[in-house]
CSV table of C-alpha atoms and ligand atoms in Angstrom, one decimal:
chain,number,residue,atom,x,y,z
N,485,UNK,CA,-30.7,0.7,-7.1
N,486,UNK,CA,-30.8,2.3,-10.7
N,487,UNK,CA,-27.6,4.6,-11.9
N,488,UNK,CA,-29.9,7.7,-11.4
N,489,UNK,CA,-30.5,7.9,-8.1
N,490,UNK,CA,-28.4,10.4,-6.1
N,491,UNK,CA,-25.7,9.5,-4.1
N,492,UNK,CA,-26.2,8.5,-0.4
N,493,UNK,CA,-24.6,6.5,2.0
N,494,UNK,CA,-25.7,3.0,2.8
N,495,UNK,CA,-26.2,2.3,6.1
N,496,UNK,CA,-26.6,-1.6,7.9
N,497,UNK,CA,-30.6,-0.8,7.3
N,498,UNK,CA,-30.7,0.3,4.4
N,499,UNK,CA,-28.3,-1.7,2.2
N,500,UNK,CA,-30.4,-4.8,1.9
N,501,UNK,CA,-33.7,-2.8,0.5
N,502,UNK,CA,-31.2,-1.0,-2.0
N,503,UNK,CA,-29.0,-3.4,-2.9
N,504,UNK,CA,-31.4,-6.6,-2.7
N,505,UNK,CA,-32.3,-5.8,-6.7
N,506,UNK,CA,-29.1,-6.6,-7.8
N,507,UNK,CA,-28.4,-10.5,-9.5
N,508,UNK,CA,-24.6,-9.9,-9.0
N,509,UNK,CA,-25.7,-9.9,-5.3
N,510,UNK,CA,-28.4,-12.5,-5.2
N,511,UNK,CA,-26.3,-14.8,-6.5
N,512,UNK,CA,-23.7,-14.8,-4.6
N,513,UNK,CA,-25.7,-13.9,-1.2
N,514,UNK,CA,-29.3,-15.9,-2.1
N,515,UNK,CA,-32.8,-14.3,-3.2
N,516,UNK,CA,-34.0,-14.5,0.7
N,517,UNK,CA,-32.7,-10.0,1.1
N,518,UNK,CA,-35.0,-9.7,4.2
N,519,UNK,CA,-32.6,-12.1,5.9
N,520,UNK,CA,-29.4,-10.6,4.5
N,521,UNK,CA,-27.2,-9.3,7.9
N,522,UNK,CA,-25.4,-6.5,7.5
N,523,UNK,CA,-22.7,-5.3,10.0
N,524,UNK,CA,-20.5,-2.6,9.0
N,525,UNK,CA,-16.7,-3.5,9.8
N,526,UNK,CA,-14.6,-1.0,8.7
N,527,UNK,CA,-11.7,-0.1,10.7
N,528,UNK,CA,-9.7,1.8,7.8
N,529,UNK,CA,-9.4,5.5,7.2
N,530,UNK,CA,-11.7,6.3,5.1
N,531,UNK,CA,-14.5,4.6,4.0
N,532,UNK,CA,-17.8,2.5,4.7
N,533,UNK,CA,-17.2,-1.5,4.5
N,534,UNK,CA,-20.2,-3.9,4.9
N,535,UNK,CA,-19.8,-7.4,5.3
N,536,UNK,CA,-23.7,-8.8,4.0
N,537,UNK,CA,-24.0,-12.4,5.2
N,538,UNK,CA,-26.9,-14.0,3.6
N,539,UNK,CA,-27.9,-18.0,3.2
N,540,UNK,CA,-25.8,-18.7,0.0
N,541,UNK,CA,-22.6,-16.9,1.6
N,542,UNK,CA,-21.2,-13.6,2.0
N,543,UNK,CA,-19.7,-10.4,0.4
N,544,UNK,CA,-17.9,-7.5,0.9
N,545,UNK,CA,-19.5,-3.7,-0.1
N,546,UNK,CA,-17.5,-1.1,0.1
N,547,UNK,CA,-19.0,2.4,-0.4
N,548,UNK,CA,-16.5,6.1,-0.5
N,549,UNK,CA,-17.9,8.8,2.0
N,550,UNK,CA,-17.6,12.3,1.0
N,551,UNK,CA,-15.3,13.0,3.6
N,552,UNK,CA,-12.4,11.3,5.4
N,553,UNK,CA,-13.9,9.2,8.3
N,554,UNK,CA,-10.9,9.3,10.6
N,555,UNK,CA,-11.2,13.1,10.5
N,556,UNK,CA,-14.9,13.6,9.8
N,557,UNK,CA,-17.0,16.1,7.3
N,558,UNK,CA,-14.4,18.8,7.7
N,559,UNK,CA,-11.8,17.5,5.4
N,560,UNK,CA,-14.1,16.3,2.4
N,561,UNK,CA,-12.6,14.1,0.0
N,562,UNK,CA,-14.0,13.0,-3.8
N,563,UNK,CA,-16.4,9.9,-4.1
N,564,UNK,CA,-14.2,9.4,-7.4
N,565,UNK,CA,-12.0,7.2,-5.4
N,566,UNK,CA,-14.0,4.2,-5.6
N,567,UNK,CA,-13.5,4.5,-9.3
N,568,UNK,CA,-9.9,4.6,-9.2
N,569,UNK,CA,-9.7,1.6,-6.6
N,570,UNK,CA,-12.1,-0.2,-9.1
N,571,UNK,CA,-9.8,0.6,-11.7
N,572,UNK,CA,-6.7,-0.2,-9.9
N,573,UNK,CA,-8.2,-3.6,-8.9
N,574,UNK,CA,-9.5,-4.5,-12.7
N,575,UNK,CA,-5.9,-3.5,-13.6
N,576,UNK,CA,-3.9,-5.8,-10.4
N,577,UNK,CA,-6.3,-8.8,-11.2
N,578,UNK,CA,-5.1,-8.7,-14.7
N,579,UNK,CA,-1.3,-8.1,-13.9
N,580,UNK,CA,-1.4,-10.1,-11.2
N,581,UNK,CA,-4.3,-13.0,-11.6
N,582,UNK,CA,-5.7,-14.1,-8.1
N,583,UNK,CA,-3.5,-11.2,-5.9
N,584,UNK,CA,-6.8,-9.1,-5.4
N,585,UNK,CA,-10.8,-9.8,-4.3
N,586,UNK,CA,-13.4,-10.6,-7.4
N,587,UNK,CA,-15.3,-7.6,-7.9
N,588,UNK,CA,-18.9,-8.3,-8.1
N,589,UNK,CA,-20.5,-5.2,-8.8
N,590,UNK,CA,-19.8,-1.7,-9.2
N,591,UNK,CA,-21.7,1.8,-8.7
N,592,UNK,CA,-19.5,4.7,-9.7
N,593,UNK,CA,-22.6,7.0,-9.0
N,594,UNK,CA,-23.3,6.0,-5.4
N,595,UNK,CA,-19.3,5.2,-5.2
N,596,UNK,CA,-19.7,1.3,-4.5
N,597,UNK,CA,-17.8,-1.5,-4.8
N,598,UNK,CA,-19.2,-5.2,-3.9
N,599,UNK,CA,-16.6,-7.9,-3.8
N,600,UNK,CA,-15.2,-10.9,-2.5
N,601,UNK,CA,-15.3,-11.9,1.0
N,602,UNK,CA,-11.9,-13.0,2.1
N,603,UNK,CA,-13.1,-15.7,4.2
N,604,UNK,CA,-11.0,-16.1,7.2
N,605,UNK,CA,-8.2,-13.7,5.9
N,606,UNK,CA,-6.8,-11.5,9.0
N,607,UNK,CA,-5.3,-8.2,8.1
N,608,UNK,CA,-1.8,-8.3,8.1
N,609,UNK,CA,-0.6,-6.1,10.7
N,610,UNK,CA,-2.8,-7.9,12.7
N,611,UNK,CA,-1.1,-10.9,12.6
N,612,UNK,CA,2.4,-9.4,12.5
N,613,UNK,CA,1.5,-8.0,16.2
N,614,UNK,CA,0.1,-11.3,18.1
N,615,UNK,CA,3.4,-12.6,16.2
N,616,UNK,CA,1.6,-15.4,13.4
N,617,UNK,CA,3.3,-16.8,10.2
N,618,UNK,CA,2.4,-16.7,7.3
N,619,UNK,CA,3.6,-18.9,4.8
N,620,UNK,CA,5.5,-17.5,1.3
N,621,UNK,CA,4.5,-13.8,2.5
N,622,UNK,CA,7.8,-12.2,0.9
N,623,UNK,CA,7.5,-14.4,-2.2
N,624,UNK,CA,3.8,-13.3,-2.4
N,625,UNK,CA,4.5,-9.7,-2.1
N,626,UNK,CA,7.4,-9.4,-4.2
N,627,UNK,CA,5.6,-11.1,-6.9
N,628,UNK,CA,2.5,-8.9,-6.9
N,629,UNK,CA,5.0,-5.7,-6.8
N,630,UNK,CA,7.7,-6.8,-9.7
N,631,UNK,CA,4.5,-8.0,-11.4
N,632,UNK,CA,2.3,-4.9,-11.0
N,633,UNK,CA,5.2,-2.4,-11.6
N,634,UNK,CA,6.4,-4.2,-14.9
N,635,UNK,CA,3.0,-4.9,-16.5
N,636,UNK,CA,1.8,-1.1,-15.9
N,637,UNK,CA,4.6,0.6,-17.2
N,638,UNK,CA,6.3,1.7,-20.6
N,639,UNK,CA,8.3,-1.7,-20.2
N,640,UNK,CA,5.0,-3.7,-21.4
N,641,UNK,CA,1.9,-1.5,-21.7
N,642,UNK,CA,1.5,-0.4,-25.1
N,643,UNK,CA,2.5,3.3,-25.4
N,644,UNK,CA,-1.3,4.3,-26.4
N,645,UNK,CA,-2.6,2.5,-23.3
N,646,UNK,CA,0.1,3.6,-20.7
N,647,UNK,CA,-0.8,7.0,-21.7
N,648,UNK,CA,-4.7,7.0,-21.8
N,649,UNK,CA,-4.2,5.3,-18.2
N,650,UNK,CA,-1.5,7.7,-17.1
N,651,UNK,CA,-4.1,10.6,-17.9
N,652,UNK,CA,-7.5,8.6,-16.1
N,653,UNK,CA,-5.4,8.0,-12.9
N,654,UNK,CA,-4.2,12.1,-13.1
N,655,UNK,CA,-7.7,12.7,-11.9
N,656,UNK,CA,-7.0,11.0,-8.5
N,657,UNK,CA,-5.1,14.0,-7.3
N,658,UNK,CA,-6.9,14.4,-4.1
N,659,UNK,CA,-5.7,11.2,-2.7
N,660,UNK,CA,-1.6,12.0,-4.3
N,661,UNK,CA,-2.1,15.4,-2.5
N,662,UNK,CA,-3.0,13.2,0.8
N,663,UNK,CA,-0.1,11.3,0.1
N,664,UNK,CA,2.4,14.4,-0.9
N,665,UNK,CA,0.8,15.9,2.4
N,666,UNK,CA,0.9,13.5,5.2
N,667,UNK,CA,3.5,11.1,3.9
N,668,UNK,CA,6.3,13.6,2.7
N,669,UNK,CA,5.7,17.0,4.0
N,670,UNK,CA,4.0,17.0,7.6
N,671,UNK,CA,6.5,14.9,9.5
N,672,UNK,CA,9.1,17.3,8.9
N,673,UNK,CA,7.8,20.2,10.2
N,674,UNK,CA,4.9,20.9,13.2
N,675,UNK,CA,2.2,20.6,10.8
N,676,UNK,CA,-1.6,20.9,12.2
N,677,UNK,CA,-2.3,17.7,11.9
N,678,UNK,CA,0.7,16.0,13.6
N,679,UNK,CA,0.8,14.4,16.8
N,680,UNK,CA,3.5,12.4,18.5
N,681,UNK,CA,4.3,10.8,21.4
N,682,UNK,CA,6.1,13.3,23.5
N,683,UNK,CA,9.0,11.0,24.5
N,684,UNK,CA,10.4,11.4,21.3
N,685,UNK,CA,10.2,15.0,21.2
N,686,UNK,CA,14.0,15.4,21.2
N,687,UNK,CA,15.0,13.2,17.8
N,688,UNK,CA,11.8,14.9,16.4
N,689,UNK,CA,13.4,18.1,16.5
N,690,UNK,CA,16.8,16.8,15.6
N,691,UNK,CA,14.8,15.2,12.2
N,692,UNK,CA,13.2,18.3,11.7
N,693,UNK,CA,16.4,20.8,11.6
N,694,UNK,CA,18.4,18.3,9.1
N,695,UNK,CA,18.0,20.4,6.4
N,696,UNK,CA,19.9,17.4,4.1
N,697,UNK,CA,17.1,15.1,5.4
N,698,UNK,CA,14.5,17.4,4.3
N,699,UNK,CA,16.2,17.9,1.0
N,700,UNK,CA,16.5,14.4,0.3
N,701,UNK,CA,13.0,13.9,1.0
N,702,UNK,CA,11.8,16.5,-0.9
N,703,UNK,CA,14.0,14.8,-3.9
N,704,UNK,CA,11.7,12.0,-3.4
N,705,UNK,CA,8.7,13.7,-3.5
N,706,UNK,CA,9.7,15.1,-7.0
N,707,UNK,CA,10.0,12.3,-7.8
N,708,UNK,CA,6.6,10.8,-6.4
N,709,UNK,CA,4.8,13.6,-7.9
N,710,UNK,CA,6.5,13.5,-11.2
N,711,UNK,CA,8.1,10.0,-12.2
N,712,UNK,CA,4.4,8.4,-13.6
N,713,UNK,CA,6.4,5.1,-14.8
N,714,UNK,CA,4.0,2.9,-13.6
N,715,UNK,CA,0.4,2.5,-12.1
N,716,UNK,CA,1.4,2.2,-8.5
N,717,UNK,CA,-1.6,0.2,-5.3
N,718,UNK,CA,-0.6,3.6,-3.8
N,719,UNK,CA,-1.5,2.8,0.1
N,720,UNK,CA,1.0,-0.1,-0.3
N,721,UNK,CA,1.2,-0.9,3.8
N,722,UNK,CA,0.5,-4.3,6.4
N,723,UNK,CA,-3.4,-3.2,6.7
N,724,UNK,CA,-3.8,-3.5,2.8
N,725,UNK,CA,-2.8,-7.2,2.8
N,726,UNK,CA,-4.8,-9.9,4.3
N,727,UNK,CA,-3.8,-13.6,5.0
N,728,UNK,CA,-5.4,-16.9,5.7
N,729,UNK,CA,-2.8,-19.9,5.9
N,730,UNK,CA,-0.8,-19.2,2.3
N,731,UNK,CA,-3.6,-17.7,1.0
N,732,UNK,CA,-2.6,-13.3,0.5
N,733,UNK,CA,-4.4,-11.1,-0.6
N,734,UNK,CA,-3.8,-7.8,-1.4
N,735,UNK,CA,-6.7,-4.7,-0.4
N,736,UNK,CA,-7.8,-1.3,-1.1
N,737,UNK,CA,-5.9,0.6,-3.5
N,738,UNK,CA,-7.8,4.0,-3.7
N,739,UNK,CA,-4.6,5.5,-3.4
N,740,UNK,CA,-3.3,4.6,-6.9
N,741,UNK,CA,-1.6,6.5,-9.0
N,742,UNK,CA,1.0,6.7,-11.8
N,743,UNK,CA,4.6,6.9,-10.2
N,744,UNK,CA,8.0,5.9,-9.5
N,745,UNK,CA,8.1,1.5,-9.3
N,746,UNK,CA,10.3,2.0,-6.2
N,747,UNK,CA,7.1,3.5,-4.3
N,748,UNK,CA,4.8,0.3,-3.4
N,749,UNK,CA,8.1,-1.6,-2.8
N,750,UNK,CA,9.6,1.0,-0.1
N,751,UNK,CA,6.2,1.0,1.1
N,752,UNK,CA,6.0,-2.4,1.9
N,753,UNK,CA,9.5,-3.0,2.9
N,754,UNK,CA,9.0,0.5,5.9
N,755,UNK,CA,5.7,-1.5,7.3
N,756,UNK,CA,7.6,-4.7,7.2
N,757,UNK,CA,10.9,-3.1,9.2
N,758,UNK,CA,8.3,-1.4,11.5
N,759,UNK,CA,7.1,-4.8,12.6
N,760,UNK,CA,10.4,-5.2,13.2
N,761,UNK,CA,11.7,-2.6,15.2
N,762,UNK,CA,8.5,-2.6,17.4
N,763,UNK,CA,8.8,-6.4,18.0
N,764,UNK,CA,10.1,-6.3,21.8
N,765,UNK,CA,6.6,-4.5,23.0
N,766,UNK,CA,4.8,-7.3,21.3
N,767,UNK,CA,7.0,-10.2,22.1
N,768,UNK,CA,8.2,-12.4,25.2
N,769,UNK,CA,11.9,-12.7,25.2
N,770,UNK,CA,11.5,-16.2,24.4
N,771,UNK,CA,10.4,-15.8,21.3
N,772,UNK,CA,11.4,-12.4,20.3
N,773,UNK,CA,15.0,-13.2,18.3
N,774,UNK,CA,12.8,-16.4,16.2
N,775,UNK,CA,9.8,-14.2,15.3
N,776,UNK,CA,11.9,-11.2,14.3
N,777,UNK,CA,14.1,-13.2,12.1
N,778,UNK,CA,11.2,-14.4,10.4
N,779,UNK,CA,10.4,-10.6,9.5
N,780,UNK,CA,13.7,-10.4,8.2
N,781,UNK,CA,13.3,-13.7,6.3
N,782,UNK,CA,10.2,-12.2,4.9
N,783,UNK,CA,12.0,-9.1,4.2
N,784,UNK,CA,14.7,-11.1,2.6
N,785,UNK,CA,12.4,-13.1,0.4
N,786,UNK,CA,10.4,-9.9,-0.9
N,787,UNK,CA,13.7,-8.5,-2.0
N,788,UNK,CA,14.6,-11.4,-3.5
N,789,UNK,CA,11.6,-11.9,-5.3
N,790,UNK,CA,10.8,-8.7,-6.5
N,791,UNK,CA,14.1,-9.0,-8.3
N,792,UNK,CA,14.1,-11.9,-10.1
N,793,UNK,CA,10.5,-11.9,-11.0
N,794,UNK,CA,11.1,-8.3,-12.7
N,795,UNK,CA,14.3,-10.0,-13.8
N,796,UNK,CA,12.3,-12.8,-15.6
N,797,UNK,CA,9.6,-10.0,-16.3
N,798,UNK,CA,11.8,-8.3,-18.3
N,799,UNK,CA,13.5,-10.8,-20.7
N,800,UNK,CA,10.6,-12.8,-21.5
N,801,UNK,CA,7.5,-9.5,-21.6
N,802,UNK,CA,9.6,-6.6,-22.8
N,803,UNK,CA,7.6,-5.7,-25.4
N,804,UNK,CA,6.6,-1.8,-24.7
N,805,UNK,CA,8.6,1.4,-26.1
N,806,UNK,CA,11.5,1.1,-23.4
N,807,UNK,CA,14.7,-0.5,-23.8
N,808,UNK,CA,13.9,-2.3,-27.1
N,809,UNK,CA,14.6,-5.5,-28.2
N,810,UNK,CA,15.9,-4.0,-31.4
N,811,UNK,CA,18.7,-2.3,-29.7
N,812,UNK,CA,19.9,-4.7,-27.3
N,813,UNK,CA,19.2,-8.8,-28.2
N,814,UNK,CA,18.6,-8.3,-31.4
N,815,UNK,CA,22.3,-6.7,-31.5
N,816,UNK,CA,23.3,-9.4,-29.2
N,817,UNK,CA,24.2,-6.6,-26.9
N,818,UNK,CA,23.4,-7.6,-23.2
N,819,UNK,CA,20.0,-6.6,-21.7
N,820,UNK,CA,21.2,-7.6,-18.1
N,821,UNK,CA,22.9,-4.2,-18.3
N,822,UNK,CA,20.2,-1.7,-17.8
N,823,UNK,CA,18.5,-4.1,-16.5
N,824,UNK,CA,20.9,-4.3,-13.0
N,825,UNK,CA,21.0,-0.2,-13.3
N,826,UNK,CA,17.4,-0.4,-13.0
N,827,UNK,CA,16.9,-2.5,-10.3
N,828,UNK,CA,19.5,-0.4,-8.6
N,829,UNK,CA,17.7,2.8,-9.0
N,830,UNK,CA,14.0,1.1,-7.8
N,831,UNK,CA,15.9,-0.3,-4.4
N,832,UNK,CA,17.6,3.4,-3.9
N,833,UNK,CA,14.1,4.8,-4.4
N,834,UNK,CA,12.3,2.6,-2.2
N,835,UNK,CA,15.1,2.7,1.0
N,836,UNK,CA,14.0,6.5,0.7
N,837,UNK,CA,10.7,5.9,0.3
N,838,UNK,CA,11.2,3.3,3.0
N,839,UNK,CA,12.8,5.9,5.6
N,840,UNK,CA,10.0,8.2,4.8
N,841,UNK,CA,7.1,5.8,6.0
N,842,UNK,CA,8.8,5.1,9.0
N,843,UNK,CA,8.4,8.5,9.8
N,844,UNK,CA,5.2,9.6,8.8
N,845,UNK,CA,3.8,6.7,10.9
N,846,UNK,CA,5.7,8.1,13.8
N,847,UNK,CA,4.9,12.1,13.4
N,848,UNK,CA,2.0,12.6,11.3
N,849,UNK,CA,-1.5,11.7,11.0
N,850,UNK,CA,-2.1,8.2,10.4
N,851,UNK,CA,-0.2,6.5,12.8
N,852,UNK,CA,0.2,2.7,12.8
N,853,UNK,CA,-1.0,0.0,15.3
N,854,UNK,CA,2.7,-1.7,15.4
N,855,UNK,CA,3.4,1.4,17.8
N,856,UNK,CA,0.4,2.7,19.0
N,857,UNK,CA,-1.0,-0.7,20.6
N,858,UNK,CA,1.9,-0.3,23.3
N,859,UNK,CA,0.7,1.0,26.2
N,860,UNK,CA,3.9,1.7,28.3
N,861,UNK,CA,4.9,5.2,26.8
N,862,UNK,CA,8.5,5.3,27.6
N,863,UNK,CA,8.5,2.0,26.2
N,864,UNK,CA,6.8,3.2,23.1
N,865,UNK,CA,8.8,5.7,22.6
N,866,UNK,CA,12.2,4.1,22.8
N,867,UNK,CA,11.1,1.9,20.0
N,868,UNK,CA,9.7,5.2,18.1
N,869,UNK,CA,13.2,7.3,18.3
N,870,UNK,CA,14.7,4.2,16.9
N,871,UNK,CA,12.4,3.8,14.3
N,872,UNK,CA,12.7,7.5,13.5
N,873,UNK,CA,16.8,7.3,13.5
N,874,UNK,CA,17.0,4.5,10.8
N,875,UNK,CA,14.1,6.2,8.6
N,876,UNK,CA,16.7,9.3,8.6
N,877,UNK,CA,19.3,6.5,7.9
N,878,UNK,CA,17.9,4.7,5.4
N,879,UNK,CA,17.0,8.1,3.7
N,880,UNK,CA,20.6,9.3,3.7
N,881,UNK,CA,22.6,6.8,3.2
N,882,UNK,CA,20.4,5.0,0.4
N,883,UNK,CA,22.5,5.3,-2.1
N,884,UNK,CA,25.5,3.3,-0.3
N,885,UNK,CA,23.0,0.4,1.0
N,886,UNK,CA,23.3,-2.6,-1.5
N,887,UNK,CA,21.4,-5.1,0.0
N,888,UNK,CA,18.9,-6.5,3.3
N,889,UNK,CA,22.0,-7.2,5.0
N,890,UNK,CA,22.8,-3.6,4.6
N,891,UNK,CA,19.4,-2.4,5.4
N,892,UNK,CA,19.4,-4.4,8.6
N,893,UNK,CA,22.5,-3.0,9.8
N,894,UNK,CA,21.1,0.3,9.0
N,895,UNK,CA,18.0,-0.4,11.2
N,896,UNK,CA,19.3,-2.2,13.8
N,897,UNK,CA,22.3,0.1,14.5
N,898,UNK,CA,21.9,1.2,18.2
V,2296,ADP,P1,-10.4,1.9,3.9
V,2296,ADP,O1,-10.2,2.2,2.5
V,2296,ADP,O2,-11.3,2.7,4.7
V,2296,ADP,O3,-9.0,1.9,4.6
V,2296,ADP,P2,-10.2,-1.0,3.6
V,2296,ADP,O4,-10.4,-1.3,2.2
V,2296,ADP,O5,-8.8,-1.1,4.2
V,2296,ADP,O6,-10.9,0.4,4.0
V,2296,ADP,O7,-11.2,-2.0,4.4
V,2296,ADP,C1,-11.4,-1.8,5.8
V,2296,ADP,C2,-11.4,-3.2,6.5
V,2296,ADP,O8,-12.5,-4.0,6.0
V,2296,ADP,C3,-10.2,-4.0,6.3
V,2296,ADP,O9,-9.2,-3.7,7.3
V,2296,ADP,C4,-10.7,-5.4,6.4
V,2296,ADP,O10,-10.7,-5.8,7.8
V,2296,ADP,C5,-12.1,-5.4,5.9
V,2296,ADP,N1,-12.1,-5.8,4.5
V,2296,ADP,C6,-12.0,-5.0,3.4
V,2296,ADP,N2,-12.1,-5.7,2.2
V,2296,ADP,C7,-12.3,-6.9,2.6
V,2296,ADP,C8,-12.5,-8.2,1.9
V,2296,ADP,N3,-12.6,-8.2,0.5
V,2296,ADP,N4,-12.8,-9.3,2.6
V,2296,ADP,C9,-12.8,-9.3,3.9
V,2296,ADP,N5,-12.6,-8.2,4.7
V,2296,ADP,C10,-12.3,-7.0,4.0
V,2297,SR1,C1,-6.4,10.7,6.0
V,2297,SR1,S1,-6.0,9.3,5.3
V,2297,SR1,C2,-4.6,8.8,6.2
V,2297,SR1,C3,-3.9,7.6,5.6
V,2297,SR1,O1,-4.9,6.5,5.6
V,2297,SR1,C4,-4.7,5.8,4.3
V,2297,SR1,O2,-4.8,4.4,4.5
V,2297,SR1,C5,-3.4,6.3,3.8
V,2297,SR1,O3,-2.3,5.5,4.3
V,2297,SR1,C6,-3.4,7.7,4.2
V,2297,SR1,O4,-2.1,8.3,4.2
V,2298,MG,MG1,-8.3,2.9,2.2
């Protein structure tokens, strides 16, 4: 494959003969490409994902259609976002060494990135639903969000960089606008797109006449659209993680963007709670109170985490244009003061952004398998109106939660 040719989709047939050129591949896969086996195995959203076995071992080759698959060629979509996931990956593998797959090869032109295989790695929701452990999850994911939002922001970056980086990711608009779409403005009204089960039809309509809800959501979404503090993974959610034993991984970030830090965080923490809340479909009453205090353990820990790695983060890497040295140690004036209103303001953010997740997996497009995998209807939809209460919740009352504890109450409140 040579950067001129045109763009066109690889297909299992065709991606050996195209791709069998290339010594990033060869070496990884072996020289024998007529024996390569190609399956396509992607069960995401949007794009194309080959797994190429050949006698060496195996990669991954992701390729961007021009369109969204789950909705097909009428809602086309840029290529480009298989240069912003490259550059969001180049970026986490720096911030965060070893939290993201090698990349192998890219092809902006035919919108193709060959990486890693993740061996034995299960996507996380996966795993969350047929109830499995995974060891130092919350640790993991708390370290790769403090660790990400610190070293691409104004606290660290120099300003030059953060800026030149701030305008490259701009240009991924047409993923934000999926995000300002589906996430924060569909739920809350009956947008075409929407579906939900009809058992919750009655708190849907309750959600959707709270005109303080809406408000409030729409306060996050200014600031979503216009707080670029740091270069966010964007599609921060259970599928974009995958686990083998200790081993995480974090997947896919096409979605990235320059916002608010509390974004990937309240991401994360909604997918987590769902997990939670839709626990007593999954589970046998035997097991049910253990496995959903692990979720809260691992809830607990990515707090925790998060905290006092952005803690450490920021006494020992401070070194960008924001809160200088110069006017706080070097005064011997505390830095643990802003530093606390910081953190403050990311955890208020991300319980919003937390409450809003939970209910665009519930109302709008993308749904999520933690609810849709239960059959029993009734069933599902008991679990959903709960879910969709404590989003609301944890929307309005943000600003008054201090900590998991509170969060939990918040959730769990009948
Ligand atoms: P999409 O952008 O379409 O959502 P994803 O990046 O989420 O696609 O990938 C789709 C699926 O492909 C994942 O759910 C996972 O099962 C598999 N996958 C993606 N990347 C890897 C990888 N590096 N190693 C192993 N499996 C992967
Ligand atoms: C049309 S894309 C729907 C969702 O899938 C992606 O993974 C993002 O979460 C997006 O909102
Ligand atoms: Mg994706």
């Amino acid at each position: 494959m040579t950067k001129l040719e045109e763009y066109e989709p690889l297909t299992s047939e065709t991606l050996s003969s195209r791709l069998g050129a290339l010594g990033a591949l060869t070496s990884r896969l072996g020289d024998d490409v007529g024996n390569w086996r190609v399956e396509e195995i992607g069960d995401g959203n949007l794009n194309l994902v080959f797994l190429v076995r050949g006698a060496k071992g195996t990669v991954i080759v992701k390729q961007a259609l021009p369109y969204i698959r789950l909705v097909g060629d009428s809602w086309p979509l840029p290529l480009s976002r298989a240069f912003f996931e490259y550059h969001a990956l180049i970026r986490q593998a720096k911030r965060d060494p070893g939290s993201v797959p090698e990349i192998l090869y890219f092809d902006e032109d035919q919108a193709l990135i060959a990486m890693e295989f993740l061996d034995q790695h299960i996507i996380l929701r996966r795993m969350l639903i047929a109830g499995d452990h995974v060891s130092g999850l919350g640790e993991r994911l708390g370290q790769f969000i403090a660790r990400t939002a610190f070293r691409g922001s104004d606290l660290a970056l120099p300003i030059v960089e953060k800026k030149s980086d701030t305008k490259l990711f701009l240009d991924n608009h047409a993923l934000c606008n999926i995000t300002e779409s589906l996430v924060f403005t569909d739920p809350y009204y009956d947008a075409e797109l929407n579906h939900h089960n009809p058992a919750v039809d009655g708190v849907v309509a309750e959600l959707r006449d709270n005109v303080q809800l809406k408000s409030e959501v729409q306060a996050l979404l200014t600031k979503f659209v216009s707080n670029s503090e740091t270069l966010l993974h964007g599609d921060l959610h259970t599928g974009s993680v995958m686990c083998a034993g200790d081993s995480i991984f974090v997947i896919d970030p096409e979605f990235a963007t320059y916002g608010p830090m509390g974004f990937d965080f309240g991401m994360m923490l909604a997918n987590l709670v769902m997990a939670f809340i839709s626990q007593p479909a999954h589970r046998s009453a035997d097991k049910l109170v253990s496995y959903q205090s692990w979720i809260r353990e691992v809830i607990e820990d990515l707090v925790s985490t998060f905290n006092g790695e952005f803690s450490a983060l920021w006494h020992s890497e401070r070194e960008g244009v924001l809160f200088p040295r110069s006017l706080f140690e070097d005064q011997h004036h505390d830095a643990n003061l802003p530093l606390q209103a910081k953190l403050n303001e990311i955890w208020e953010d991300a319980l919003g952004f937390c409450g809003i997740e939970m209910h665009r997996r519930t109302l709008s497009l993308a749904h999520n398998a933690d609810f849709e995998t239960i059959e029993d209807v009734e069933r599902r939809g008991g679990l959903e109106a709960q879910n969709l209460q404590a989003g609301a919740r944890l929307i309005i009352e943000r600003r008054g939660i201090e900590d998991v504890s509170g969060m939990m109450a918040v959730v769990q409140k009948p």
